[in-house]
CSV table of C-alpha atoms in Angstrom, one decimal:
chain,number,residue,atom,x,y,z
K,1,MET,CA,0.1,0.1,-0.1
K,2,ARG,CA,1.2,3.5,-0.9
K,3,ILE,CA,1.6,5.8,2.1
K,4,ASP,CA,2.7,9.2,0.8
K,5,HIS,CA,6.1,11.1,2.5
K,6,ALA,CA,8.6,12.9,1.6
K,7,GLU,CA,10.7,10.2,1.1
K,8,GLY,CA,9.9,7.0,-0.6
K,9,LEU,CA,11.8,3.5,-0.4
K,10,ALA,CA,14.7,1.8,-2.8
K,11,GLY,CA,13.6,-1.2,-4.0
K,12,HIS,CA,13.1,-3.7,-7.2
K,13,SER,CA,9.4,-4.4,-6.7
K,14,ASP,CA,7.5,-2.1,-4.7
K,15,ALA,CA,9.2,-1.7,-2.3
K,16,ASP,CA,6.7,-2.9,0.6
K,17,VAL,CA,8.7,-4.3,3.1
K,18,ALA,CA,5.5,-5.3,5.7
K,19,VAL,CA,4.8,-7.8,2.6
K,20,HIS,CA,7.8,-8.9,1.4
K,21,ALA,CA,8.6,-10.0,5.0
K,22,LEU,CA,5.5,-12.1,5.8
K,23,MET,CA,6.0,-13.6,2.1
K,24,ASP,CA,9.3,-14.4,4.0
K,25,ALA,CA,7.6,-15.6,7.2
K,26,LEU,CA,5.0,-18.1,5.2
K,27,LEU,CA,7.7,-19.1,2.4
K,28,GLY,CA,10.1,-19.8,5.8
K,29,ALA,CA,7.2,-21.5,7.4
K,30,ALA,CA,6.6,-24.5,5.2
K,31,GLY,CA,10.4,-25.0,4.1
K,32,LEU,CA,9.6,-22.7,0.4
K,33,GLY,CA,12.5,-20.9,0.6
K,34,ASP,CA,12.4,-17.0,0.5
K,35,ILE,CA,11.3,-14.1,-2.1
K,36,GLY,CA,15.1,-14.0,-3.1
K,37,GLU,CA,14.6,-17.0,-4.6
K,38,LEU,CA,11.4,-16.6,-6.1
K,39,PHE,CA,11.2,-13.2,-7.6
K,40,PRO,CA,14.6,-12.3,-7.7
K,41,ASP,CA,16.3,-9.1,-8.5
K,42,THR,CA,17.5,-9.2,-11.1
K,43,ASP,CA,14.9,-10.3,-12.8
K,44,PRO,CA,13.2,-7.3,-15.2
K,45,ALA,CA,9.5,-8.9,-14.7
K,46,PHE,CA,9.3,-7.7,-10.8
K,47,GLU,CA,10.5,-4.3,-10.9
K,48,GLY,CA,7.9,-2.1,-9.7
K,49,VAL,CA,5.6,-5.5,-9.3
K,50,SER,CA,3.3,-4.5,-6.7
K,51,SER,CA,4.1,-6.5,-3.4
K,52,VAL,CA,0.4,-7.7,-2.8
K,53,LEU,CA,0.3,-9.6,-6.3
K,54,LEU,CA,3.4,-11.4,-5.0
K,55,LEU,CA,1.6,-12.3,-1.9
K,56,GLU,CA,-0.9,-14.2,-3.8
K,57,ARG,CA,1.0,-15.9,-5.8
K,58,VAL,CA,2.9,-16.6,-2.8
K,59,ILE,CA,-0.2,-18.1,-1.6
K,60,ALA,CA,-0.9,-20.0,-4.9
K,61,TRP,CA,2.0,-22.1,-4.5
K,62,LEU,CA,1.3,-22.3,-0.3
K,63,VAL,CA,-2.0,-24.2,-1.2
K,64,ARG,CA,-1.0,-26.2,-4.1
K,65,THR,CA,1.8,-27.4,-1.8
K,66,GLY,CA,-0.9,-28.5,0.6
K,67,TRP,CA,-0.7,-25.7,3.6
K,68,THR,CA,-3.4,-23.1,4.6
K,69,VAL,CA,-2.8,-20.2,6.2
K,70,GLU,CA,-4.1,-19.8,9.8
K,71,ASN,CA,-2.8,-16.1,11.0
K,72,ALA,CA,0.1,-13.7,10.2
K,73,ASP,CA,1.0,-10.9,12.5
K,74,VAL,CA,3.3,-7.8,11.0
K,75,THR,CA,5.3,-5.5,12.4
K,76,ILE,CA,6.6,-2.2,10.7
K,77,VAL,CA,9.6,-0.6,12.4
K,78,CYS,CA,9.9,3.2,11.9
K,79,GLU,CA,10.1,7.2,13.0
K,80,ARG,CA,8.5,8.2,10.5
K,81,PRO,CA,5.8,8.1,8.6
K,82,ARG,CA,4.0,7.5,11.2
K,83,VAL,CA,1.8,4.4,9.4
K,84,SER,CA,-0.3,3.4,12.9
K,85,GLY,CA,-3.3,5.5,10.4
K,86,TYR,CA,-3.0,2.8,7.6
K,87,ARG,CA,-3.0,-0.5,9.9
K,88,LEU,CA,-6.5,-1.3,9.4
K,89,GLU,CA,-6.7,-0.4,5.6
K,90,MET,CA,-3.0,-2.8,5.3
K,91,ARG,CA,-4.8,-5.2,7.5
K,92,GLU,CA,-7.6,-5.8,5.2
K,93,ARG,CA,-5.9,-6.0,2.1
K,94,ILE,CA,-3.1,-8.7,3.7
K,95,ALA,CA,-6.5,-10.9,4.7
K,96,ALA,CA,-7.9,-10.3,1.6
K,97,ALA,CA,-4.7,-11.3,-0.6
K,98,LEU,CA,-4.1,-14.3,2.3
K,99,GLY,CA,-8.1,-15.8,1.9
K,100,VAL,CA,-8.4,-15.0,5.8
K,101,ALA,CA,-10.6,-12.8,7.5
K,102,SER,CA,-9.3,-9.8,8.8
K,103,ASP,CA,-9.3,-10.6,12.6
K,104,ALA,CA,-6.6,-13.6,11.8
K,105,VAL,CA,-4.5,-10.7,10.9
K,106,SER,CA,-2.3,-8.5,12.9
K,107,VAL,CA,-0.8,-5.2,11.6
K,108,LYS,CA,1.2,-3.2,14.1
K,109,ALA,CA,3.8,-0.3,14.2
K,110,THR,CA,6.3,0.6,16.7
K,111,SER,CA,9.5,3.1,17.1
K,112,THR,CA,13.3,2.4,17.8
K,113,GLU,CA,12.7,6.0,20.0
K,114,GLY,CA,15.5,7.3,17.8
K,115,MET,CA,18.0,4.4,17.7
K,116,GLY,CA,19.2,2.3,14.8
K,117,PHE,CA,18.7,3.1,11.0
K,118,GLU,CA,15.2,3.0,11.4
K,119,GLY,CA,15.2,5.5,14.0
K,120,ARG,CA,17.2,7.7,12.0
K,121,GLY,CA,15.2,7.8,9.5
K,122,GLU,CA,16.8,5.6,6.7
K,123,GLY,CA,15.3,3.4,6.7
K,124,ILE,CA,12.2,0.7,7.6
K,125,ALA,CA,12.5,-2.8,9.0
K,126,ALA,CA,9.4,-5.0,9.4
K,127,HIS,CA,9.0,-9.0,10.6
K,128,ALA,CA,6.7,-11.1,10.0
K,129,VAL,CA,4.9,-14.0,12.1
K,130,CYS,CA,2.6,-16.7,10.4
K,131,LEU,CA,0.6,-19.7,11.5
K,132,LEU,CA,0.0,-22.6,8.6
K,133,ARG,CA,-1.3,-26.4,8.7
K,134,ARG,CA,-1.3,-29.0,6.5
């Protein structure tokens, strides 16, 4: 999802760090590698692509291999932009892509109180965990 801010994020795709972290969590939980293997930044086909589209591909692969998403939890770490006002919309979009109810998805935001690259405003980090069932 796009959040307007004076500074943007650099990335080969759309640089959605929250969805990227979630895709890696899903793939890791299923033992299916990571997004760098599936969607390499050396492949021009993925340049500027929507991370939600990539997430939908990951979900399709999980389903084909017998996995079902039970829930997901994403934490975004940054000082700015403030993402708390976007959390509910992010939650709804992620839930739709995962094919689960929105109450099975949590999106949180936190800061590092000025510490680290996130605190200095040099970037954004995201962490995600999920529960899969087979």
